[in-house]
Amino acid sequence: VRQRLAHGFALARALNRTAVLPTLWCYCDKFWHRLDKCAIPSATESQPLPFVCPLDHVIDPSLLHGTIPSRMRRPQRGMQASRADGPWEDGLPFRGRHWLRQLGAHPRIGYSTATLSTAPPGEASVPMEVPPPMLSSTLSSAALPPERGGARHAFVPGSEGPRLVLPARRRAGELRAALKPYDHVRLLRVSLSDASAMIGCYEGAQEAHDTAQLTSHIFPHSWCYRPFEMTPEWSAVAAKGAPKRGTEPWCVWGFAKPAVPGVCGAVQPVKPADGGG
């Protein structure tokens, strides 16, 4: 989930759009003491797995506001970054998962939506191709045809807005160019799976570096998960002398830092550096 979420944030940054956080599901609870089958002991019936994750089980939401020096320079406490593609130290503007429930109060957003995808709709959904004459009369009239790198613009009956189908693993600049005609669309819906497949690489080293630094800042994680079966006599081990952090025999440490796409032509994706913020 953290890896896919990191790709979603990278997509929001590349397109300079506010990220709307999805509903996340926990298959293992985050608890400071021993877990029983990945749940708090005696809580397996009152809170069965999986459950809707509190956001701080996955990331610290305060880190989306940027580094402390950047936050302190803002005129009001709690303000978010003004742009998604600004300095990485500014963080990433976002909305919580409940925000989508309030679209009725914001009709100019709720009625201006499209879905991004890297694959055509499944057999259960029959897309209707938008005829070029009809598309030419809309605000998306400048859209390039798919054979020239543009998005395939289709409408799936019963869905929320048109469906924009793009090839996977595009260069970030190509993706921006393909979606430029849809800048007027206020809300772009994208699954975490499709978000992970959208960007293949960055043309510029600076953009790749800044995205990696932001990822490193948002996704630090050092938490000792204590499975029930690991070192039952952990208190006795600790009494003999506390083990070095990270080597405790009763811990499963999580999680790995997500990787983000690298510079086009590079062999490996950019791995976030330690101490990004």
PDB file of C-alpha atoms in Angstrom:
ATOM      1  CA  VAL A   1       0.000   0.000   0.000  1.00  0.00           C
ATOM      2  CA  ARG A   2       2.786   2.446   0.878  1.00  0.00           C
ATOM      3  CA  GLN A   3       4.480   1.777  -2.462  1.00  0.00           C
ATOM      4  CA  ARG A   4       1.284   2.394  -4.417  1.00  0.00           C
ATOM      5  CA  LEU A   5       0.479   5.454  -2.337  1.00  0.00           C
ATOM      6  CA  ALA A   6       3.942   6.839  -3.090  1.00  0.00           C
ATOM      7  CA  HIS A   7       3.276   6.411  -6.807  1.00  0.00           C
ATOM      8  CA  GLY A   8      -0.068   8.166  -6.364  1.00  0.00           C
ATOM      9  CA  PHE A   9       1.670  11.111  -4.703  1.00  0.00           C
ATOM     10  CA  ALA A  10       4.266  11.150  -7.500  1.00  0.00           C
ATOM     11  CA  LEU A  11       1.441  11.296 -10.067  1.00  0.00           C
ATOM     12  CA  ALA A  12      -0.231  14.176  -8.204  1.00  0.00           C
ATOM     13  CA  ARG A  13       3.065  16.049  -8.124  1.00  0.00           C
ATOM     14  CA  ALA A  14       3.771  15.419 -11.812  1.00  0.00           C
ATOM     15  CA  LEU A  15       0.324  16.753 -12.784  1.00  0.00           C
ATOM     16  CA  ASN A  16       0.323  19.536 -10.166  1.00  0.00           C
ATOM     17  CA  ARG A  17      -2.908  18.305  -8.614  1.00  0.00           C
ATOM     18  CA  THR A  18      -4.082  18.001  -5.025  1.00  0.00           C
ATOM     19  CA  ALA A  19      -4.029  14.381  -3.842  1.00  0.00           C
ATOM     20  CA  VAL A  20      -7.286  12.984  -2.469  1.00  0.00           C
ATOM     21  CA  LEU A  21      -6.374  10.159  -0.107  1.00  0.00           C
ATOM     22  CA  PRO A  22      -8.073   6.791  -0.637  1.00  0.00           C
ATOM     23  CA  THR A  23      -9.572   4.490   1.951  1.00  0.00           C
ATOM     24  CA  LEU A  24      -6.799   2.242   3.233  1.00  0.00           C
ATOM     25  CA  TRP A  25      -7.263  -1.189   4.796  1.00  0.00           C
ATOM     26  CA  CYS A  26      -5.145  -2.602   7.613  1.00  0.00           C
ATOM     27  CA  TYR A  27      -4.361  -6.319   7.568  1.00  0.00           C
ATOM     28  CA  CYS A  28      -2.131  -5.953  10.625  1.00  0.00           C
ATOM     29  CA  ASP A  29      -2.699  -3.591  13.535  1.00  0.00           C
ATOM     30  CA  LYS A  30      -0.101  -1.059  14.661  1.00  0.00           C
ATOM     31  CA  PHE A  31       0.358  -1.664  18.368  1.00  0.00           C
ATOM     32  CA  TRP A  32       3.254  -0.991  20.730  1.00  0.00           C
ATOM     33  CA  HIS A  33       3.137  -4.424  22.385  1.00  0.00           C
ATOM     34  CA  ARG A  34       2.749  -8.059  21.338  1.00  0.00           C
ATOM     35  CA  LEU A  35       0.276  -8.916  18.588  1.00  0.00           C
ATOM     36  CA  ASP A  36      -1.869 -12.026  18.355  1.00  0.00           C
ATOM     37  CA  LYS A  37      -2.380 -13.047  14.703  1.00  0.00           C
ATOM     38  CA  CYS A  38      -1.576  -9.466  13.702  1.00  0.00           C
ATOM     39  CA  ALA A  39      -4.271  -8.061  16.000  1.00  0.00           C
ATOM     40  CA  ILE A  40      -4.276  -6.602  19.483  1.00  0.00           C
ATOM     41  CA  PRO A  41      -4.747  -9.553  21.858  1.00  0.00           C
ATOM     42  CA  SER A  42      -8.418 -10.191  22.672  1.00  0.00           C
ATOM     43  CA  ALA A  43      -9.495  -7.727  19.956  1.00  0.00           C
ATOM     44  CA  THR A  44      -9.850 -10.172  17.082  1.00  0.00           C
ATOM     45  CA  GLU A  45     -13.627 -10.302  17.516  1.00  0.00           C
ATOM     46  CA  SER A  46     -14.313  -6.664  18.384  1.00  0.00           C
ATOM     47  CA  GLN A  47     -12.112  -5.398  15.522  1.00  0.00           C
ATOM     48  CA  PRO A  48     -11.672  -8.181  12.974  1.00  0.00           C
ATOM     49  CA  LEU A  49      -9.075  -7.868  10.249  1.00  0.00           C
ATOM     50  CA  PRO A  50      -8.982  -6.143   7.875  1.00  0.00           C
ATOM     51  CA  PHE A  51     -10.298  -2.782   9.083  1.00  0.00           C
ATOM     52  CA  VAL A  52     -10.201   0.764   7.722  1.00  0.00           C
ATOM     53  CA  CYS A  53      -6.787   2.106   8.637  1.00  0.00           C
ATOM     54  CA  PRO A  54      -6.287   5.294  10.577  1.00  0.00           C
ATOM     55  CA  LEU A  55      -3.998   7.268   8.286  1.00  0.00           C
ATOM     56  CA  ASP A  56      -1.198   7.356  10.854  1.00  0.00           C
ATOM     57  CA  HIS A  57      -0.961   3.555  10.633  1.00  0.00           C
ATOM     58  CA  VAL A  58       0.466   4.103   7.140  1.00  0.00           C
ATOM     59  CA  ILE A  59       2.004   7.596   7.127  1.00  0.00           C
ATOM     60  CA  ASP A  60       2.250  10.572   9.445  1.00  0.00           C
ATOM     61  CA  PRO A  61      -0.184  13.026   7.807  1.00  0.00           C
ATOM     62  CA  SER A  62       1.653  16.013   9.259  1.00  0.00           C
ATOM     63  CA  LEU A  63       4.575  15.222   6.949  1.00  0.00           C
ATOM     64  CA  LEU A  64       2.395  16.012   3.929  1.00  0.00           C
ATOM     65  CA  HIS A  65       2.571  19.633   5.121  1.00  0.00           C
ATOM     66  CA  GLY A  66       6.294  19.694   4.352  1.00  0.00           C
ATOM     67  CA  THR A  67       9.415  20.206   6.415  1.00  0.00           C
ATOM     68  CA  ILE A  68       9.214  22.202   9.639  1.00  0.00           C
ATOM     69  CA  PRO A  69      11.115  25.263   8.286  1.00  0.00           C
ATOM     70  CA  SER A  70       8.793  25.407   5.273  1.00  0.00           C
ATOM     71  CA  ARG A  71       5.696  25.118   7.464  1.00  0.00           C
ATOM     72  CA  MET A  72       6.923  27.851   9.788  1.00  0.00           C
ATOM     73  CA  ARG A  73       7.215  30.313   6.887  1.00  0.00           C
ATOM     74  CA  ARG A  74       3.499  30.081   6.067  1.00  0.00           C
ATOM     75  CA  PRO A  75       1.274  32.919   7.260  1.00  0.00           C
ATOM     76  CA  GLN A  76      -1.200  30.631   9.037  1.00  0.00           C
ATOM     77  CA  ARG A  77      -0.790  27.459  11.066  1.00  0.00           C
ATOM     78  CA  GLY A  78      -1.940  24.332   9.259  1.00  0.00           C
ATOM     79  CA  MET A  79      -1.736  25.785   5.754  1.00  0.00           C
ATOM     80  CA  GLN A  80      -0.846  23.332   3.019  1.00  0.00           C
ATOM     81  CA  ALA A  81       1.473  23.760   0.075  1.00  0.00           C
ATOM     82  CA  SER A  82       0.085  26.095  -2.592  1.00  0.00           C
ATOM     83  CA  ARG A  83       1.270  23.817  -5.406  1.00  0.00           C
ATOM     84  CA  ALA A  84       1.881  20.102  -5.761  1.00  0.00           C
ATOM     85  CA  ASP A  85       4.891  20.623  -8.044  1.00  0.00           C
ATOM     86  CA  GLY A  86       6.675  23.219  -5.941  1.00  0.00           C
ATOM     87  CA  PRO A  87       9.799  22.697  -3.832  1.00  0.00           C
ATOM     88  CA  TRP A  88       9.694  19.251  -2.253  1.00  0.00           C
ATOM     89  CA  GLU A  89      10.226  20.856   1.156  1.00  0.00           C
ATOM     90  CA  ASP A  90       6.732  22.379   0.858  1.00  0.00           C
ATOM     91  CA  GLY A  91       5.081  18.950   0.963  1.00  0.00           C
ATOM     92  CA  LEU A  92       2.004  17.964  -1.025  1.00  0.00           C
ATOM     93  CA  PRO A  93      -1.500  19.493  -0.876  1.00  0.00           C
ATOM     94  CA  PHE A  94      -4.063  16.838  -0.005  1.00  0.00           C
ATOM     95  CA  ARG A  95      -7.618  16.110   1.061  1.00  0.00           C
ATOM     96  CA  GLY A  96      -8.747  13.323   3.382  1.00  0.00           C
ATOM     97  CA  ARG A  97     -10.766  10.320   2.250  1.00  0.00           C
ATOM     98  CA  HIS A  98     -14.025  11.787   3.580  1.00  0.00           C
ATOM     99  CA  TRP A  99     -13.684  14.826   1.328  1.00  0.00           C
ATOM    100  CA  LEU A 100     -15.218  12.929  -1.612  1.00  0.00           C
ATOM    101  CA  ARG A 101     -18.429  12.565   0.376  1.00  0.00           C
ATOM    102  CA  GLN A 102     -18.805  16.351   0.330  1.00  0.00           C
ATOM    103  CA  LEU A 103     -18.785  16.805  -3.443  1.00  0.00           C
ATOM    104  CA  GLY A 104     -22.491  17.635  -3.353  1.00  0.00           C
ATOM    105  CA  ALA A 105     -21.512  20.888  -1.683  1.00  0.00           C
ATOM    106  CA  HIS A 106     -19.032  21.582  -4.484  1.00  0.00           C
ATOM    107  CA  PRO A 107     -20.962  20.885  -7.722  1.00  0.00           C
ATOM    108  CA  ARG A 108     -18.360  22.554  -9.929  1.00  0.00           C
ATOM    109  CA  ILE A 109     -15.964  19.840  -8.823  1.00  0.00           C
ATOM    110  CA  GLY A 110     -18.404  16.947  -8.483  1.00  0.00           C
ATOM    111  CA  TYR A 111     -19.765  17.456 -12.012  1.00  0.00           C
ATOM    112  CA  SER A 112     -16.316  17.897 -13.561  1.00  0.00           C
ATOM    113  CA  THR A 113     -14.680  14.504 -13.221  1.00  0.00           C
ATOM    114  CA  ALA A 114     -12.909  11.913 -15.329  1.00  0.00           C
ATOM    115  CA  THR A 115     -11.209   8.593 -14.656  1.00  0.00           C
ATOM    116  CA  LEU A 116      -7.591   7.888 -15.614  1.00  0.00           C
ATOM    117  CA  SER A 117      -6.708   4.355 -16.570  1.00  0.00           C
ATOM    118  CA  THR A 118      -3.938   2.412 -18.270  1.00  0.00           C
ATOM    119  CA  ALA A 119      -6.287  -0.303 -19.532  1.00  0.00           C
ATOM    120  CA  PRO A 120      -9.603  -0.277 -21.410  1.00  0.00           C
ATOM    121  CA  PRO A 121     -12.742  -1.129 -19.420  1.00  0.00           C
ATOM    122  CA  GLY A 122     -13.384  -4.796 -18.790  1.00  0.00           C
ATOM    123  CA  GLU A 123     -15.868  -6.855 -20.718  1.00  0.00           C
ATOM    124  CA  ALA A 124     -18.605  -6.010 -18.205  1.00  0.00           C
ATOM    125  CA  SER A 125     -18.404  -2.337 -19.237  1.00  0.00           C
ATOM    126  CA  VAL A 126     -18.876  -1.486 -22.888  1.00  0.00           C
ATOM    127  CA  PRO A 127     -17.240   1.871 -23.623  1.00  0.00           C
ATOM    128  CA  MET A 128     -18.746   4.320 -26.065  1.00  0.00           C
ATOM    129  CA  GLU A 129     -16.108   6.097 -28.101  1.00  0.00           C
ATOM    130  CA  VAL A 130     -16.676   9.858 -28.177  1.00  0.00           C
ATOM    131  CA  PRO A 131     -17.095  10.902 -31.850  1.00  0.00           C
ATOM    132  CA  PRO A 132     -14.451  13.451 -32.949  1.00  0.00           C
ATOM    133  CA  PRO A 133     -17.090  16.055 -33.950  1.00  0.00           C
ATOM    134  CA  MET A 134     -18.607  15.888 -30.460  1.00  0.00           C
ATOM    135  CA  LEU A 135     -15.185  16.059 -28.776  1.00  0.00           C
ATOM    136  CA  SER A 136     -14.239  19.053 -30.929  1.00  0.00           C
ATOM    137  CA  SER A 137     -17.103  21.047 -29.409  1.00  0.00           C
ATOM    138  CA  THR A 138     -15.893  20.555 -25.831  1.00  0.00           C
ATOM    139  CA  LEU A 139     -13.151  22.153 -23.757  1.00  0.00           C
ATOM    140  CA  SER A 140     -11.057  19.077 -24.600  1.00  0.00           C
ATOM    141  CA  SER A 141     -11.069  19.856 -28.330  1.00  0.00           C
ATOM    142  CA  ALA A 142      -7.259  20.240 -28.358  1.00  0.00           C
ATOM    143  CA  ALA A 143      -6.750  16.641 -27.232  1.00  0.00           C
ATOM    144  CA  LEU A 144      -4.374  14.653 -29.398  1.00  0.00           C
ATOM    145  CA  PRO A 145      -5.650  11.381 -30.878  1.00  0.00           C
ATOM    146  CA  PRO A 146      -4.292   8.195 -29.254  1.00  0.00           C
ATOM    147  CA  GLU A 147      -2.077   7.442 -32.262  1.00  0.00           C
ATOM    148  CA  ARG A 148      -0.278  10.752 -31.625  1.00  0.00           C
ATOM    149  CA  GLY A 149       0.234  10.185 -27.914  1.00  0.00           C
ATOM    150  CA  GLY A 150      -3.082  11.473 -26.610  1.00  0.00           C
ATOM    151  CA  ALA A 151      -5.559   9.762 -24.337  1.00  0.00           C
ATOM    152  CA  ARG A 152      -8.258   7.472 -25.623  1.00  0.00           C
ATOM    153  CA  HIS A 153     -11.411   9.352 -24.636  1.00  0.00           C
ATOM    154  CA  ALA A 154     -14.349   7.025 -23.986  1.00  0.00           C
ATOM    155  CA  PHE A 155     -17.543   7.061 -21.967  1.00  0.00           C
ATOM    156  CA  VAL A 156     -18.719   4.079 -19.936  1.00  0.00           C
ATOM    157  CA  PRO A 157     -22.478   4.222 -19.293  1.00  0.00           C
ATOM    158  CA  GLY A 158     -23.216   4.451 -15.583  1.00  0.00           C
ATOM    159  CA  SER A 159     -19.743   5.704 -14.700  1.00  0.00           C
ATOM    160  CA  GLU A 160     -18.751   9.073 -13.285  1.00  0.00           C
ATOM    161  CA  GLY A 161     -17.543  11.062 -16.253  1.00  0.00           C
ATOM    162  CA  PRO A 162     -15.418  10.041 -19.240  1.00  0.00           C
ATOM    163  CA  ARG A 163     -12.628   7.512 -19.117  1.00  0.00           C
ATOM    164  CA  LEU A 164      -9.175   8.607 -20.289  1.00  0.00           C
ATOM    165  CA  VAL A 165      -7.084   5.594 -21.243  1.00  0.00           C
ATOM    166  CA  LEU A 166      -3.333   6.107 -21.557  1.00  0.00           C
ATOM    167  CA  PRO A 167      -0.443   3.729 -22.237  1.00  0.00           C
ATOM    168  CA  ALA A 168       1.408   2.627 -19.116  1.00  0.00           C
ATOM    169  CA  ARG A 169       4.924   3.743 -18.168  1.00  0.00           C
ATOM    170  CA  ARG A 170       4.865   7.093 -19.932  1.00  0.00           C
ATOM    171  CA  ARG A 171       7.538   9.704 -19.517  1.00  0.00           C
ATOM    172  CA  ALA A 172       6.307  12.336 -17.080  1.00  0.00           C
ATOM    173  CA  GLY A 173       6.476  15.088 -19.708  1.00  0.00           C
ATOM    174  CA  GLU A 174       4.548  12.985 -22.224  1.00  0.00           C
ATOM    175  CA  LEU A 175       1.895  12.274 -19.610  1.00  0.00           C
ATOM    176  CA  ARG A 176       1.496  15.974 -18.848  1.00  0.00           C
ATOM    177  CA  ALA A 177       1.227  16.773 -22.559  1.00  0.00           C
ATOM    178  CA  ALA A 178      -1.401  14.075 -23.111  1.00  0.00           C
ATOM    179  CA  LEU A 179      -3.517  15.363 -20.218  1.00  0.00           C
ATOM    180  CA  LYS A 180      -3.010  19.089 -20.841  1.00  0.00           C
ATOM    181  CA  PRO A 181      -6.302  19.390 -22.786  1.00  0.00           C
ATOM    182  CA  TYR A 182      -8.080  18.106 -19.662  1.00  0.00           C
ATOM    183  CA  ASP A 183      -6.716  20.725 -17.279  1.00  0.00           C
ATOM    184  CA  HIS A 184     -10.261  22.094 -16.935  1.00  0.00           C
ATOM    185  CA  VAL A 185     -11.451  18.781 -15.435  1.00  0.00           C
ATOM    186  CA  ARG A 186     -11.491  19.448 -11.704  1.00  0.00           C
ATOM    187  CA  LEU A 187     -11.323  15.868 -10.412  1.00  0.00           C
ATOM    188  CA  LEU A 188      -9.322  13.016 -11.923  1.00  0.00           C
ATOM    189  CA  ARG A 189     -10.075   9.639 -10.399  1.00  0.00           C
ATOM    190  CA  VAL A 190      -7.366   6.987 -10.555  1.00  0.00           C
ATOM    191  CA  SER A 191      -6.919   3.688  -8.757  1.00  0.00           C
ATOM    192  CA  LEU A 192      -3.684   3.067  -6.864  1.00  0.00           C
ATOM    193  CA  SER A 193      -2.901   0.278  -9.335  1.00  0.00           C
ATOM    194  CA  ASP A 194      -3.230   2.616 -12.307  1.00  0.00           C
ATOM    195  CA  ALA A 195      -1.347   5.370 -10.488  1.00  0.00           C
ATOM    196  CA  SER A 196       1.536   2.934 -10.029  1.00  0.00           C
ATOM    197  CA  ALA A 197       1.615   2.264 -13.764  1.00  0.00           C
ATOM    198  CA  MET A 198       1.202   5.811 -15.098  1.00  0.00           C
ATOM    199  CA  ILE A 199       4.713   7.254 -14.840  1.00  0.00           C
ATOM    200  CA  GLY A 200       7.608   5.239 -16.191  1.00  0.00           C
ATOM    201  CA  CYS A 201      10.388   7.780 -15.763  1.00  0.00           C
ATOM    202  CA  TYR A 202      11.280  11.468 -15.568  1.00  0.00           C
ATOM    203  CA  GLU A 203      13.035  13.357 -18.339  1.00  0.00           C
ATOM    204  CA  GLY A 204      14.799  15.640 -15.871  1.00  0.00           C
ATOM    205  CA  ALA A 205      17.135  14.603 -13.065  1.00  0.00           C
ATOM    206  CA  GLN A 206      15.892  17.440 -10.835  1.00  0.00           C
ATOM    207  CA  GLU A 207      12.264  16.312 -11.008  1.00  0.00           C
ATOM    208  CA  ALA A 208      13.277  12.725 -10.238  1.00  0.00           C
ATOM    209  CA  HIS A 209      15.448  13.889  -7.324  1.00  0.00           C
ATOM    210  CA  ASP A 210      12.765  16.148  -5.839  1.00  0.00           C
ATOM    211  CA  THR A 211      10.120  13.422  -6.082  1.00  0.00           C
ATOM    212  CA  ALA A 212      12.452  10.985  -4.342  1.00  0.00           C
ATOM    213  CA  GLN A 213      13.217  13.515  -1.600  1.00  0.00           C
ATOM    214  CA  LEU A 214       9.514  14.186  -1.009  1.00  0.00           C
ATOM    215  CA  THR A 215       8.882  10.439  -0.861  1.00  0.00           C
ATOM    216  CA  SER A 216      11.668  10.022   1.680  1.00  0.00           C
ATOM    217  CA  HIS A 217      10.190  12.813   3.776  1.00  0.00           C
ATOM    218  CA  ILE A 218       6.624  11.472   3.741  1.00  0.00           C
ATOM    219  CA  PHE A 219       7.371   7.775   4.200  1.00  0.00           C
ATOM    220  CA  PRO A 220       9.832   7.283   7.053  1.00  0.00           C
ATOM    221  CA  HIS A 221       8.898   4.295   9.134  1.00  0.00           C
ATOM    222  CA  SER A 222      10.549   2.571  12.054  1.00  0.00           C
ATOM    223  CA  TRP A 223       8.120   0.478  14.048  1.00  0.00           C
ATOM    224  CA  CYS A 224       8.667  -2.733  15.976  1.00  0.00           C
ATOM    225  CA  TYR A 225       5.868  -5.177  15.223  1.00  0.00           C
ATOM    226  CA  ARG A 226       5.886  -7.912  17.860  1.00  0.00           C
ATOM    227  CA  PRO A 227       4.298 -11.104  16.540  1.00  0.00           C
ATOM    228  CA  PHE A 228       3.055 -13.382  19.304  1.00  0.00           C
ATOM    229  CA  GLU A 229       5.337 -16.210  18.253  1.00  0.00           C
ATOM    230  CA  MET A 230       8.609 -14.246  18.341  1.00  0.00           C
ATOM    231  CA  THR A 231      10.885 -14.610  21.386  1.00  0.00           C
ATOM    232  CA  PRO A 232       8.307 -15.183  24.128  1.00  0.00           C
ATOM    233  CA  GLU A 233      10.952 -14.461  26.761  1.00  0.00           C
ATOM    234  CA  TRP A 234      11.707 -11.005  25.286  1.00  0.00           C
ATOM    235  CA  SER A 235      11.573  -9.275  28.664  1.00  0.00           C
ATOM    236  CA  ALA A 236      14.247 -11.625  30.002  1.00  0.00           C
ATOM    237  CA  VAL A 237      16.423 -10.927  26.949  1.00  0.00           C
ATOM    238  CA  ALA A 238      16.050  -7.184  27.452  1.00  0.00           C
ATOM    239  CA  ALA A 239      16.952  -7.504  31.139  1.00  0.00           C
ATOM    240  CA  LYS A 240      20.369  -8.870  30.193  1.00  0.00           C
ATOM    241  CA  GLY A 241      21.120  -5.737  28.224  1.00  0.00           C
ATOM    242  CA  ALA A 242      19.024  -3.912  25.674  1.00  0.00           C
ATOM    243  CA  PRO A 243      19.849  -5.063  22.128  1.00  0.00           C
ATOM    244  CA  LYS A 244      20.907  -2.502  19.569  1.00  0.00           C
ATOM    245  CA  ARG A 245      17.940  -0.857  17.899  1.00  0.00           C
ATOM    246  CA  GLY A 246      16.947  -2.817  14.836  1.00  0.00           C
ATOM    247  CA  THR A 247      18.351  -6.115  16.139  1.00  0.00           C
ATOM    248  CA  GLU A 248      15.734  -6.874  18.781  1.00  0.00           C
ATOM    249  CA  PRO A 249      14.846 -10.573  18.422  1.00  0.00           C
ATOM    250  CA  TRP A 250      11.172  -9.916  19.213  1.00  0.00           C
ATOM    251  CA  CYS A 251      10.648  -7.379  16.411  1.00  0.00           C
ATOM    252  CA  VAL A 252       9.611  -7.478  12.805  1.00  0.00           C
ATOM    253  CA  TRP A 253      10.587  -4.030  11.534  1.00  0.00           C
ATOM    254  CA  GLY A 254       8.427  -2.292   8.983  1.00  0.00           C
ATOM    255  CA  PHE A 255       8.374  -1.003   6.391  1.00  0.00           C
ATOM    256  CA  ALA A 256      10.686  -0.605   3.408  1.00  0.00           C
ATOM    257  CA  LYS A 257      10.840   2.867   1.929  1.00  0.00           C
ATOM    258  CA  PRO A 258       8.939   3.114  -1.351  1.00  0.00           C
ATOM    259  CA  ALA A 259      10.909   3.636  -4.556  1.00  0.00           C
ATOM    260  CA  VAL A 260       9.779   6.105  -7.212  1.00  0.00           C
ATOM    261  CA  PRO A 261      10.506   6.231 -10.959  1.00  0.00           C
ATOM    262  CA  GLY A 262      13.966   7.424 -11.914  1.00  0.00           C
ATOM    263  CA  VAL A 263      15.457   9.370 -14.775  1.00  0.00           C
ATOM    264  CA  CYS A 264      14.635   8.025 -18.234  1.00  0.00           C
ATOM    265  CA  GLY A 265      17.374   5.667 -19.333  1.00  0.00           C
ATOM    266  CA  ALA A 266      18.536   4.915 -15.771  1.00  0.00           C
ATOM    267  CA  VAL A 267      18.774   1.263 -14.787  1.00  0.00           C
ATOM    268  CA  GLN A 268      17.234   1.527 -11.322  1.00  0.00           C
ATOM    269  CA  PRO A 269      14.382   3.623  -9.899  1.00  0.00           C
ATOM    270  CA  VAL A 270      15.349   6.421  -7.575  1.00  0.00           C
ATOM    271  CA  LYS A 271      15.490   5.208  -3.998  1.00  0.00           C
ATOM    272  CA  PRO A 272      14.768   7.883  -1.393  1.00  0.00           C
ATOM    273  CA  ALA A 273      17.752   8.923   0.664  1.00  0.00           C
ATOM    274  CA  ASP A 274      17.687   8.750   4.446  1.00  0.00           C
ATOM    275  CA  GLY A 275      17.006  11.975   6.283  1.00  0.00           C
ATOM    276  CA  GLY A 276      15.012  13.634   3.516  1.00  0.00           C
ATOM    277  CA  GLY A 277      13.507  16.238   5.767  1.00  0.00           C
TER     278      GLY A 277
END
